[in-house]
XYZ file of C-alpha atoms in Angstrom:
607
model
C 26.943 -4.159 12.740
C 23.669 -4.127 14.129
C 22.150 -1.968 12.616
C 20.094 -2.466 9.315
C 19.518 0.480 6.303
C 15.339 1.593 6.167
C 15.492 3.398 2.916
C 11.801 6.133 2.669
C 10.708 7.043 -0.630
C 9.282 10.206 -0.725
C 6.649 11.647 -3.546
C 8.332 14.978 -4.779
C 6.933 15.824 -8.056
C 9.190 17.848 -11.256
C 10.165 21.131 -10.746
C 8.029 23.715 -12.783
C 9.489 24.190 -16.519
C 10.407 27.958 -17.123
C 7.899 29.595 -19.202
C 9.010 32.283 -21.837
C 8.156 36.071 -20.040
C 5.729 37.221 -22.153
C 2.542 39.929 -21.510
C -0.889 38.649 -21.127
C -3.198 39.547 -23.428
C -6.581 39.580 -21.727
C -8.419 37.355 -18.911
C -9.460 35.079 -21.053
C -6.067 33.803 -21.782
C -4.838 34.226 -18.075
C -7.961 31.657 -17.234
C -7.230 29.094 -19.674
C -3.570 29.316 -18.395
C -5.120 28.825 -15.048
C -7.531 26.067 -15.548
C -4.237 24.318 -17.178
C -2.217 24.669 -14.199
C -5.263 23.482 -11.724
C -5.670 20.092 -14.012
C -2.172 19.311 -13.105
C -2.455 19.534 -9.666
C -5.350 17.714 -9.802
C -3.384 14.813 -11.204
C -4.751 15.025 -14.707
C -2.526 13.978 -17.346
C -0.993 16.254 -19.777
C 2.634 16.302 -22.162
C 4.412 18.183 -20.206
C 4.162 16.777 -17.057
C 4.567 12.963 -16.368
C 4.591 11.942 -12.801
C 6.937 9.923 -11.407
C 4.242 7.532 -9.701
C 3.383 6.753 -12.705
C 6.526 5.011 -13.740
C 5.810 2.162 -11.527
C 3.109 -0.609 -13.102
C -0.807 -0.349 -11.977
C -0.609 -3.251 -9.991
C 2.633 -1.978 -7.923
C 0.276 1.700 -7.613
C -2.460 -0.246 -5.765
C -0.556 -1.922 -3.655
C 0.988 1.203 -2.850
C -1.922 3.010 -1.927
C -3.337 -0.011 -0.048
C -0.292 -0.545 2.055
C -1.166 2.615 3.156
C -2.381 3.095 7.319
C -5.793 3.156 7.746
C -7.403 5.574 9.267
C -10.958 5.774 10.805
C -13.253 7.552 7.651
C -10.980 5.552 4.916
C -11.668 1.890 6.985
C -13.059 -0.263 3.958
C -16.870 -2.000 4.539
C -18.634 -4.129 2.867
C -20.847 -1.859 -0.215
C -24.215 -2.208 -1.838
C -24.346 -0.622 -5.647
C -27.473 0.752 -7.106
C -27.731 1.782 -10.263
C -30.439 4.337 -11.185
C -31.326 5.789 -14.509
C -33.217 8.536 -15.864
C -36.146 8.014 -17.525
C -39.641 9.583 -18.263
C -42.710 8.610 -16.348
C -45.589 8.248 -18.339
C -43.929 10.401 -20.894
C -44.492 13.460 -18.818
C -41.653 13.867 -16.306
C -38.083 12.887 -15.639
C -37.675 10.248 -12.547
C -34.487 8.205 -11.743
C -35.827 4.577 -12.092
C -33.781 1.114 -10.747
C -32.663 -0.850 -13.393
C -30.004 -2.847 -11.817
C -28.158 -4.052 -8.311
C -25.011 -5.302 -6.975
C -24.111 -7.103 -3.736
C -21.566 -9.130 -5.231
C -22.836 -9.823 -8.398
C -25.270 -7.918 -10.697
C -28.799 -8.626 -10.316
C -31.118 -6.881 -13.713
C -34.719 -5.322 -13.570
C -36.712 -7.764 -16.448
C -39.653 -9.173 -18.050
C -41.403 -5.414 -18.257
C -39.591 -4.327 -14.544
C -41.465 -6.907 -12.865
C -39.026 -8.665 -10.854
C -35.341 -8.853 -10.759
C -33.244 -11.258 -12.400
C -31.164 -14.109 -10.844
C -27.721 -13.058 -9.870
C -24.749 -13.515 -12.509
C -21.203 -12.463 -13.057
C -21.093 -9.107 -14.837
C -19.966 -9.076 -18.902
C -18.353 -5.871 -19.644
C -17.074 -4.489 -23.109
C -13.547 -3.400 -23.178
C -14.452 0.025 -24.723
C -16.962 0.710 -22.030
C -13.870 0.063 -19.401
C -11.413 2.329 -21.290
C -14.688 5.144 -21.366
C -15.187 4.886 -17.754
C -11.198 5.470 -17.476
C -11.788 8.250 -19.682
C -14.881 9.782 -17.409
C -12.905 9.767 -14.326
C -9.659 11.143 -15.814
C -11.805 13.872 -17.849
C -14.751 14.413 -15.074
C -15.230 15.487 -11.755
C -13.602 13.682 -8.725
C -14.526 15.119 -5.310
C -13.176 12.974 -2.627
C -14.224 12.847 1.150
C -17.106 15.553 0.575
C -19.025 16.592 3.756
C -21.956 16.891 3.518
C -25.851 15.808 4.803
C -28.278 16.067 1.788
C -28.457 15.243 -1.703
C -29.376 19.134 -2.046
C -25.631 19.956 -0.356
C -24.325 17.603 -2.590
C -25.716 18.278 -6.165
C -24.536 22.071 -5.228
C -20.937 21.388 -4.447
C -20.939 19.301 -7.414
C -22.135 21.818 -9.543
C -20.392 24.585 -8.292
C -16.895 22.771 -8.592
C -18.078 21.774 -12.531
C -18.689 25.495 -13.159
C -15.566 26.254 -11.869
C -13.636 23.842 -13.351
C -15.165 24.779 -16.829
C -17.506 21.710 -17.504
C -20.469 23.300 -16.800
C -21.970 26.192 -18.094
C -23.704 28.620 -15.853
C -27.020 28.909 -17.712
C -27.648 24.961 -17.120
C -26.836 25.129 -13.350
C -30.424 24.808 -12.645
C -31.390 22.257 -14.964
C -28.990 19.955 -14.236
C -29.353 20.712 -10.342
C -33.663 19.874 -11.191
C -32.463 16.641 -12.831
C -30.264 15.572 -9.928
C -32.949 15.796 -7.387
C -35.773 14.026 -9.160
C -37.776 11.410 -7.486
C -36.343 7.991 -6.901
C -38.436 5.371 -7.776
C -37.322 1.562 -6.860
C -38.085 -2.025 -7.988
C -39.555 -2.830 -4.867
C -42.070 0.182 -4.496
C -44.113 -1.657 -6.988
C -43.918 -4.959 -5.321
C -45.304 -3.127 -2.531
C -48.333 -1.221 -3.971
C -49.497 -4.487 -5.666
C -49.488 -6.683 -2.303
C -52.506 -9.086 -1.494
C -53.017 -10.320 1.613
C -52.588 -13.794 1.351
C -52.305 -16.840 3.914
C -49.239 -16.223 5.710
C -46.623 -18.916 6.807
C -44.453 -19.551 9.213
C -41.635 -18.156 8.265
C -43.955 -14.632 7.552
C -45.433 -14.959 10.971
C -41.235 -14.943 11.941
C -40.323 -12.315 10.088
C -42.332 -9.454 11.789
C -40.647 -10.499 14.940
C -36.865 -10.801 13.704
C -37.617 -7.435 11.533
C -36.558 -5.000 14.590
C -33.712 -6.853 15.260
C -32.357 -6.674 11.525
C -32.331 -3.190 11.543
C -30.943 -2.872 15.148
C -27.560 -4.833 13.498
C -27.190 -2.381 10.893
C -27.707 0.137 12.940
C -31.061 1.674 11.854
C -33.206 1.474 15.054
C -31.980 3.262 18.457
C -35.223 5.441 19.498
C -38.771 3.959 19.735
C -39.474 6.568 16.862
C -38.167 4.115 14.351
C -39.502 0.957 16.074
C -40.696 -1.800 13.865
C -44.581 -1.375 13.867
C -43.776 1.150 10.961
C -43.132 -2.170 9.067
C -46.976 -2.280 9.259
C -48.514 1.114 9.578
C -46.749 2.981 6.920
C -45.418 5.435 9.570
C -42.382 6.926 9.181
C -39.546 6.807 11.864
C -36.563 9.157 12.516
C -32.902 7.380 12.123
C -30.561 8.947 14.667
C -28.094 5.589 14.785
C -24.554 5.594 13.998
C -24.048 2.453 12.950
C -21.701 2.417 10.717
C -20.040 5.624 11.187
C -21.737 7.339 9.210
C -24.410 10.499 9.633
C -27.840 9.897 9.791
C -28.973 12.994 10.936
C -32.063 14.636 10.076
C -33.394 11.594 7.436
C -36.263 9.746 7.237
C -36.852 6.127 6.337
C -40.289 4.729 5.459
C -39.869 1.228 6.688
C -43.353 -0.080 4.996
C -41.086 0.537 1.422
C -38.371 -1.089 2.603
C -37.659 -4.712 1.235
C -36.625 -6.765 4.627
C -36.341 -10.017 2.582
C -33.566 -8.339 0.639
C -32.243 -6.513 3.395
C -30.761 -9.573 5.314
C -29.428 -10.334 2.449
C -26.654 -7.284 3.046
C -23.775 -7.644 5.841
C -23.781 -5.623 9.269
C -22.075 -2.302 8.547
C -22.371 -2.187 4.687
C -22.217 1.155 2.887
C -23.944 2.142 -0.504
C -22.427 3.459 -3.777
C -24.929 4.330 -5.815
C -24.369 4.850 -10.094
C -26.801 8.065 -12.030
C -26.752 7.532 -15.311
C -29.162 8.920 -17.791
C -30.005 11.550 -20.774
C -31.338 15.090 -21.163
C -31.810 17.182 -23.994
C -30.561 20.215 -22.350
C -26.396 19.060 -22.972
C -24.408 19.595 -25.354
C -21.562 17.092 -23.970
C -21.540 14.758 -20.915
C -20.705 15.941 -17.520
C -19.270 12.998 -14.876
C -18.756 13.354 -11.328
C -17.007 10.991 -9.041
C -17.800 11.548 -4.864
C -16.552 10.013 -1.962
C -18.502 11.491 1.028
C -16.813 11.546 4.473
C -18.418 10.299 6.680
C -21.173 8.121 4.733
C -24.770 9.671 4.768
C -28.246 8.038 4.853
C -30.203 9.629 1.753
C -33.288 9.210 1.961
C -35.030 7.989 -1.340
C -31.723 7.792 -2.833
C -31.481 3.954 -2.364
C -33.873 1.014 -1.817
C -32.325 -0.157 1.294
C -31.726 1.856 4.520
C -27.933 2.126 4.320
C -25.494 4.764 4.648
C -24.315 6.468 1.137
C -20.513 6.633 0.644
C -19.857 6.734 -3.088
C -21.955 8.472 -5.398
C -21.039 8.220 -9.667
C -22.960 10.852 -12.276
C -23.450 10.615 -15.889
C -25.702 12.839 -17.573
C -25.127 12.966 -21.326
C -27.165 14.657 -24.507
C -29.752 12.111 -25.546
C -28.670 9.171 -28.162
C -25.891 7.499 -26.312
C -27.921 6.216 -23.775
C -27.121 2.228 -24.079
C -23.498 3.685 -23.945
C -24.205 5.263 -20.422
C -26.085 2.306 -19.362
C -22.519 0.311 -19.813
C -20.072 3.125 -18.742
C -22.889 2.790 -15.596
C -22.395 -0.970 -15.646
C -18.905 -0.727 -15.306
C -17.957 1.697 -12.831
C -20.916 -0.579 -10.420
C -18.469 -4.181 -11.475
C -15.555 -2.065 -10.804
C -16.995 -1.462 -7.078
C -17.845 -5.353 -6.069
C -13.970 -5.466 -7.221
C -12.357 -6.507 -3.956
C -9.114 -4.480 -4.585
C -10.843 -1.659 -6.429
C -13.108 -1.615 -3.555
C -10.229 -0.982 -1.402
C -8.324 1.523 -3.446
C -12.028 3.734 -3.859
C -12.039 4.111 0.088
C -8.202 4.809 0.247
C -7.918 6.724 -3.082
C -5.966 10.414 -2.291
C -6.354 12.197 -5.804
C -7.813 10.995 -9.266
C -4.390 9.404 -10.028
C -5.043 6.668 -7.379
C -8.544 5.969 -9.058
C -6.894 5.574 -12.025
C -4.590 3.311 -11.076
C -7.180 1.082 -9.662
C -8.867 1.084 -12.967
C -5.678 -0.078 -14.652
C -5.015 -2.780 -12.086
C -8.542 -3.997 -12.826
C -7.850 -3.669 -16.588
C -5.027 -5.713 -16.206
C -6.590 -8.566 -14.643
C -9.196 -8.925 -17.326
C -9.730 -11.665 -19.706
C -11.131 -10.630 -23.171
C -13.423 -13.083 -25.331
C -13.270 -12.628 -29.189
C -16.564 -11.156 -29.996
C -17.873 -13.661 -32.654
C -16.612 -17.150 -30.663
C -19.315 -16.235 -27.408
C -22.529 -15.323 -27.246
C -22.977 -12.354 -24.661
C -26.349 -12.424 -23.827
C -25.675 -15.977 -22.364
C -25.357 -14.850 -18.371
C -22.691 -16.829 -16.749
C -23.911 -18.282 -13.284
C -21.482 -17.730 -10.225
C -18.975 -19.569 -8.882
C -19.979 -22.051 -6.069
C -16.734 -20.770 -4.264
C -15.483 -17.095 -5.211
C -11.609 -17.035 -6.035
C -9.598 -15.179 -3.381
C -8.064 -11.821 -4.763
C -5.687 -10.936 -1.827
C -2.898 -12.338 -4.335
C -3.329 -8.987 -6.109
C -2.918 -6.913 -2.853
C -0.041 -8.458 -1.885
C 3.475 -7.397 -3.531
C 6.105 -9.475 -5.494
C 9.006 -10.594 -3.848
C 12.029 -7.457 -3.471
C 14.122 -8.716 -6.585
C 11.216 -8.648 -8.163
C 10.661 -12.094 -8.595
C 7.131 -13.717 -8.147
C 7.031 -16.509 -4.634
C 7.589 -19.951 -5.954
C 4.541 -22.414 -6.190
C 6.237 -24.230 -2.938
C 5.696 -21.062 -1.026
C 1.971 -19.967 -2.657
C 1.472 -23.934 -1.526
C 2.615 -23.674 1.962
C 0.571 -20.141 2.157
C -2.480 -22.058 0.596
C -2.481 -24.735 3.398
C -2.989 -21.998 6.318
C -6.005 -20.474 5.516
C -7.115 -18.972 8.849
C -6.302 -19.447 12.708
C -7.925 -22.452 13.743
C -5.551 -24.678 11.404
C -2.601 -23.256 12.959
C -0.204 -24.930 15.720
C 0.161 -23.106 19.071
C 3.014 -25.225 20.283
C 1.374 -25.716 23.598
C -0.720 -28.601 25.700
C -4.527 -27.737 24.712
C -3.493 -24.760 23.000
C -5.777 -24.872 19.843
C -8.257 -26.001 21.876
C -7.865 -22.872 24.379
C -8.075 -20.846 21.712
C -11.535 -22.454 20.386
C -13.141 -21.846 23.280
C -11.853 -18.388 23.567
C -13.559 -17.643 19.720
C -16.922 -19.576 20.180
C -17.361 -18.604 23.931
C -18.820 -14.945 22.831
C -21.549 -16.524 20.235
C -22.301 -19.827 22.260
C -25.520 -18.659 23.974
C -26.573 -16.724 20.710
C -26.061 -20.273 18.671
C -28.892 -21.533 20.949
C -31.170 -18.777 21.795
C -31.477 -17.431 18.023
C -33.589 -20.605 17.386
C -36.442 -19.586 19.541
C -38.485 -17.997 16.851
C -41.335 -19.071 15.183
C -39.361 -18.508 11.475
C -36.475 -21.157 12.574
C -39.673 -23.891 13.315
C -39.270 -24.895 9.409
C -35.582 -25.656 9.826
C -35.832 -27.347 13.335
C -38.525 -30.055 11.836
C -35.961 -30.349 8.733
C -32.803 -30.939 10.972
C -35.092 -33.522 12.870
C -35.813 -35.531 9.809
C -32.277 -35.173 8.418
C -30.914 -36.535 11.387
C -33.762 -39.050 12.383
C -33.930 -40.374 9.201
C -30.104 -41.740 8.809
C -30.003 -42.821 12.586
C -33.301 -45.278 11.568
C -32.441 -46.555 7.968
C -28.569 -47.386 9.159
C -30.085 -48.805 12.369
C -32.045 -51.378 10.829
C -29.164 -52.192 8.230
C -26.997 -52.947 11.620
C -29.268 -54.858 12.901
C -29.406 -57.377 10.096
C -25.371 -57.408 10.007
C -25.258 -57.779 13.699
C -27.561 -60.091 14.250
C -29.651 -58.245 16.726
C -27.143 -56.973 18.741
C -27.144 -53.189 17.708
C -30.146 -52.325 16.114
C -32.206 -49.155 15.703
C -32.963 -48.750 19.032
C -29.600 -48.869 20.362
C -28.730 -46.441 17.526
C -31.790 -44.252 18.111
C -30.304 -43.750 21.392
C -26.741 -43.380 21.068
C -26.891 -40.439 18.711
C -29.419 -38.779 20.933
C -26.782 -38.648 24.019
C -23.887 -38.034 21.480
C -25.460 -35.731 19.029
C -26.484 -33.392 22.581
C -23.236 -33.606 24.048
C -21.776 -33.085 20.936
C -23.689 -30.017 20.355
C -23.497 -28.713 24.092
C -19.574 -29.122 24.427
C -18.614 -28.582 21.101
C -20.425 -25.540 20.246
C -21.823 -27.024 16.885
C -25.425 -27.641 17.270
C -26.599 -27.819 13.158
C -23.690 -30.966 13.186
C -25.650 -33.851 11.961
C -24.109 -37.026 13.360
C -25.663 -40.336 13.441
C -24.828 -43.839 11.347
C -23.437 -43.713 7.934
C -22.293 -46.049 5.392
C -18.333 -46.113 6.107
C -19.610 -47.128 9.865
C -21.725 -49.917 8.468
C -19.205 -50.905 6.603
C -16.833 -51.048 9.563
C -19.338 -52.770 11.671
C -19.867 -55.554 8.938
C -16.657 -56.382 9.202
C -15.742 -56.045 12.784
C -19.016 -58.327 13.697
C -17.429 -60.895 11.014
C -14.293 -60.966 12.542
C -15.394 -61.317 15.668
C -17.507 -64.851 14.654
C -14.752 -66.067 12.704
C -12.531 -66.088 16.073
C -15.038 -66.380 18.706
C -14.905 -63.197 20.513
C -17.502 -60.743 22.012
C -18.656 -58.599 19.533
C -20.307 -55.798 22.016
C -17.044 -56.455 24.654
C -14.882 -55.310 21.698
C -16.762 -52.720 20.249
C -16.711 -51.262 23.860
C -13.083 -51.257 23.684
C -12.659 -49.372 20.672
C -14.638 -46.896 21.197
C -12.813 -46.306 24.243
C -9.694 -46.144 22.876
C -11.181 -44.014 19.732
C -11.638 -41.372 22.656
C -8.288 -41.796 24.416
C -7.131 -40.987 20.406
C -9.500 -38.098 20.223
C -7.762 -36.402 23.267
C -4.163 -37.408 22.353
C -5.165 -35.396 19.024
C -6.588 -32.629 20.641
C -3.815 -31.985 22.916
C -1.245 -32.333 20.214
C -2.960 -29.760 17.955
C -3.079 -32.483 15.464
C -6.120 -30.866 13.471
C -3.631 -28.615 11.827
C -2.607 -31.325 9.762
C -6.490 -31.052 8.130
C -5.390 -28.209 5.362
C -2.847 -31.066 3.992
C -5.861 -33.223 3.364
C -6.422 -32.194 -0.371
C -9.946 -33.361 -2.214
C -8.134 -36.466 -3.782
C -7.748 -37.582 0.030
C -12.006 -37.254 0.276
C -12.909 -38.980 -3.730
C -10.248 -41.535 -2.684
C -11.986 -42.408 0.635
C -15.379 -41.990 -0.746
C -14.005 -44.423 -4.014
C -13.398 -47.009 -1.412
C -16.627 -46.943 0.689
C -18.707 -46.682 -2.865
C -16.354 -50.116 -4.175
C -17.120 -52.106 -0.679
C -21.096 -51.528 -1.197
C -20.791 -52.735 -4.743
C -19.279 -55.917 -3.394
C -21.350 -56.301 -0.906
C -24.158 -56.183 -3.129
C -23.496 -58.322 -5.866
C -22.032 -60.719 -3.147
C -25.498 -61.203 -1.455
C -27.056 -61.478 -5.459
C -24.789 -64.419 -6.057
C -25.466 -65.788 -2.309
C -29.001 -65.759 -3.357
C -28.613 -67.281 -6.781
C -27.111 -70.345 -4.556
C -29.330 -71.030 -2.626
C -32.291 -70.076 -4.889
C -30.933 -71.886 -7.786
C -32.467 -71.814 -11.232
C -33.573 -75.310 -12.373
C -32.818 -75.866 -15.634
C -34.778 -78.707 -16.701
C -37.874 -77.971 -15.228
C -41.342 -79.224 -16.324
C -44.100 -77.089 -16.708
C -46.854 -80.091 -16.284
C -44.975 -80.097 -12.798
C -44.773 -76.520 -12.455
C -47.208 -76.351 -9.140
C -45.428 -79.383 -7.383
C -41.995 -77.591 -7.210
C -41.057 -76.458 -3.852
């Protein structure tokens, strides 16, 4: 009694089978029963041995490996995928060209390589899935690689190919030549073509919030690198550490580099970029999978300044290559995959890969190829689905949670919608979050490129404050008009945004408080009372009410308020303008009443 039972599973593979005695006949046969014994502790899969991690289903595998303690080089961040393919340049010479991008959805070179596409959710074929499962469990997977260079890396991958039998030693150099060809991005062309035109605000802006871009992700920390390379061409050394990862000894030409797509990428995001491409010197593909440790700023190997940490390779004999294009495709979707994301950086052998690639598969939804039309690109979601469903494991019996408990999990979505139990408690704890970016909220709109949405907050807000105004004043007769509500949202809407920490809040009259108004000045004729005395008085009490909630942590009860609540409420405001419309149409069809029998030799003496 006590004392509870904490039962450890530990990963102890099958004994060895005995192997008939028998007298080798040769090297060659002593290699081949080498190379067979090195694929199966690499994880590869073979009949005789069956592992017993693999008994358990692919979605039980990942959350296996991601319930696994972090550790410093294995910390997830957020990635950018490039996707590069090889190509000839004016039928000459090989170059890697950019043909496609992922932040979190895929974003296509078209129309000729001019400009890139519009972001959409990524189609993939089923076979190309089950080939990209095949390429990892076949290929090459080298995980948490050290190493500085593309050079150091295209010659441990290489050497470990030879070695493992997948490369032959006469083509080292060839494929080594192909793997270090130029890099040549979308945006280099955008670049070279550049007119100086008339520049606006917002370009004035940008040269001055450039250097501060690249100090959050962790690109500028010696005047070397400072931002007037943005203009000269100049190149800067990188010696940050941003991100963790080494930066050592590269160079970035920040004239190349595309800021507007650049803020487009979270602080502290890594890069994974996808080779694909054909040469006529293989017979059969080769594929490498590399996870370097720490990540590693290539430079040339990707349009943006960020650190490398995944790199995928697919060189095949030419033919195939709108097959390696989708194999390319797919292992690049696979990566924006939240929980294949996860499993890449935590991954321990190729088994753990594969698992994540099964997960994935399971989760998929196939269309029936003649019902669709695939070239039709499917637009993203306004709000992406959460996936941390997936990551999270069933229930010890092995039953799924009940729909009362996903509910009750559903209605606490983060920390400020929880109860602290004490006086002022989530209120405490507000100020505690928005205390460290209060100042920042204010001094981050001096610049010259926030001018365009200062004058369009100014109209937004000015705008409702005058139309509503004048509206009141016609239902109040005079007594609050759009002066007095001019000037009441000026003292509210700064104390609101000083004391509340919300300054791009746009407050001011709208129709629910015309509405109330309406009838508040109506009932206040009807009985004789003061209408300004007892507006006074409730808005007094409305901020007695307001602290009573606050104290009480009453805002928790906001994540029960579902979006029937909001239609409902908006129904009802929408029905009392109707009335009040057709109301005044009938008022004025009584006392401008249609006459009937009129006479048109009288027409001009009607009044």
């Amino acid at each position: 009694k006590g004392h509870r039972a904490v039962y450890i599973g530990v990963h102890v593979p099958f004994a060895k089978q005995g192997r008939r005695r028998h007298r080798h006949r040769g090297h060659r046969h002593h290699r081949r029963r080498k190379e067979k014994e090195t694929d199966r502790e690499d994880g590869r899969e073979s009949p005789s041995y069956v592992s017993p991690f693999l008994q358990d289903t692919p979605s039980q595998r990942v959350q296996f490996i991601l319930g696994t303690e972090d550790d410093d080089e294995h910390i997830p961040h957020d990635l950018f995928t490039e996707m590069d393919e090889l190509c000839f340049r004016d039928g000459e010479e090989y170059e890697w060209k950019e043909t496609a991008r992922w932040l979190k959805f895929e974003e296509d070179v078209e129309d000729g390589g001019d400009r890139w596409s519009k972001p959409y959710v990524a189609t993939l074929s089923l076979h190309s899935l089950f080939e990209l499962r095949s390429c990892i469990l076949n290929g090459t997977v080298m995980l948490d690689m050290r190493a500085n260079t593309l050079d150091e890396i295209a010659d441990m991958v290489l050497d470990n190919m030879i070695a493992s039998g997948q490369l032959d030693e006469s083509i080292r150099e060839n494929v080594r030549e192909a793997l270090l060809k130029r890099h040549h991005h979308q945006n280099e062309k955008k670049f070279s073509n550049r007119i100086p035109l008339v520049r606006s605000f917002a370009d004035i802006g940008k040269k001055h919030s450039d250097p501060h871009l690249l100090e959050r992700n962790g690109l500028l920390a010696s005047p070397q690198s400072a931002p007037g390379n943005l203009d000269t061409g100049k190149s800067g050394d990188i010696k940050g550490t941003g991100t963790g990862g080494s930066r050592e000894n590269s160079t970035v030409d920040f004239s190349k580099v595309d800021m507007n797509f650049m803020r487009k990428i979270p602080s502290g995001a890594e890069a994974s970029n996808v080779l694909v491409g054909e040469v006529d010197f293989l017979e059969r593909p080769i594929i490498a999978f590399v996870r370097l440790s720490p990540a590693v700023l290539l430079s040339g190997l990707t349009e943006v300044p960020v650190p490398t940490r995944f790199l995928f390779l697919l060189l095949g004999p030419a033919g195939k290559a709108p097959q390696y294009h989708e194999i390319g495709r797919s292992i690049a979707t696979l990566m924006t995959d939240d929980v294949f994301h996860d499993v890449a950086y935590k991954a321990k052998d190729r088994n753990d890969l594969l698992s994540g690639i099964d997960e994935f598969l399971d989760q998929v939804t196939v269309l029936p190829p003649g019902e669709w039309d695939p070239s039709i690109r499917i637009e993203p979601p306004k709000s992406v689905p959460s996936q941390e469903k997936r990551k999270v494991p069933k229930f010890p019996n092995g039953s799924a949670p009940t729909g009362e408990i996903l509910k009750e999990e559903g209605h606490h979505a983060g920390p400020e919608l929880e109860r602290t139990g004490r006086l002022f408690g989530g209120l405490i704890l507000d100020i505690q979050r928005k205390a460290p970016f209060f100042l920042s909220d204010f001094k981050d709109a001096l610049s010259l490129q926030c001018l365009a949405s200062i004058l369009f907050l100014y109209c937004a807000c000015m705008s409702p404050v005058i139309t509503f105004g004048g509206l009141l004043g016609e239902a109040t007769q005079g007594r609050i008009s759009a002066i007095e509500s001019l000037f009441g949202a000026s003292l509210t809407g700064i104390a609101y945004s000083l004391f509340a920490g919300q300054p791009l809040t746009i407050l001011g009259s709208t129709g629910p408080v015309l509405v109330f108004e309406k009838i508040l000045f109506k009932f206040c004729r009807d009985y004789n009372l003061s209408y300004l005395s007892l507006r006074t008085s409730i808005g007094l009490w409305t901020a007695f009410l307001c602290i009573v909630l606050v104290a009480t942590d009453a805002s928790s009860l906001v994540c029960y308020i579902t979006r029937f609540t909001e239609e409902a409420f908006a129904a009802l405001i929408c029905i009392i303008f109707i009335y009040e419309a057709l109301e005044k149409l009938f008022h004025l069809g009584e006392v401008y009443a249609f006459n009937m029998h009129n006479d048109l030799d009288k027409l001009t003496l009607y009044s």
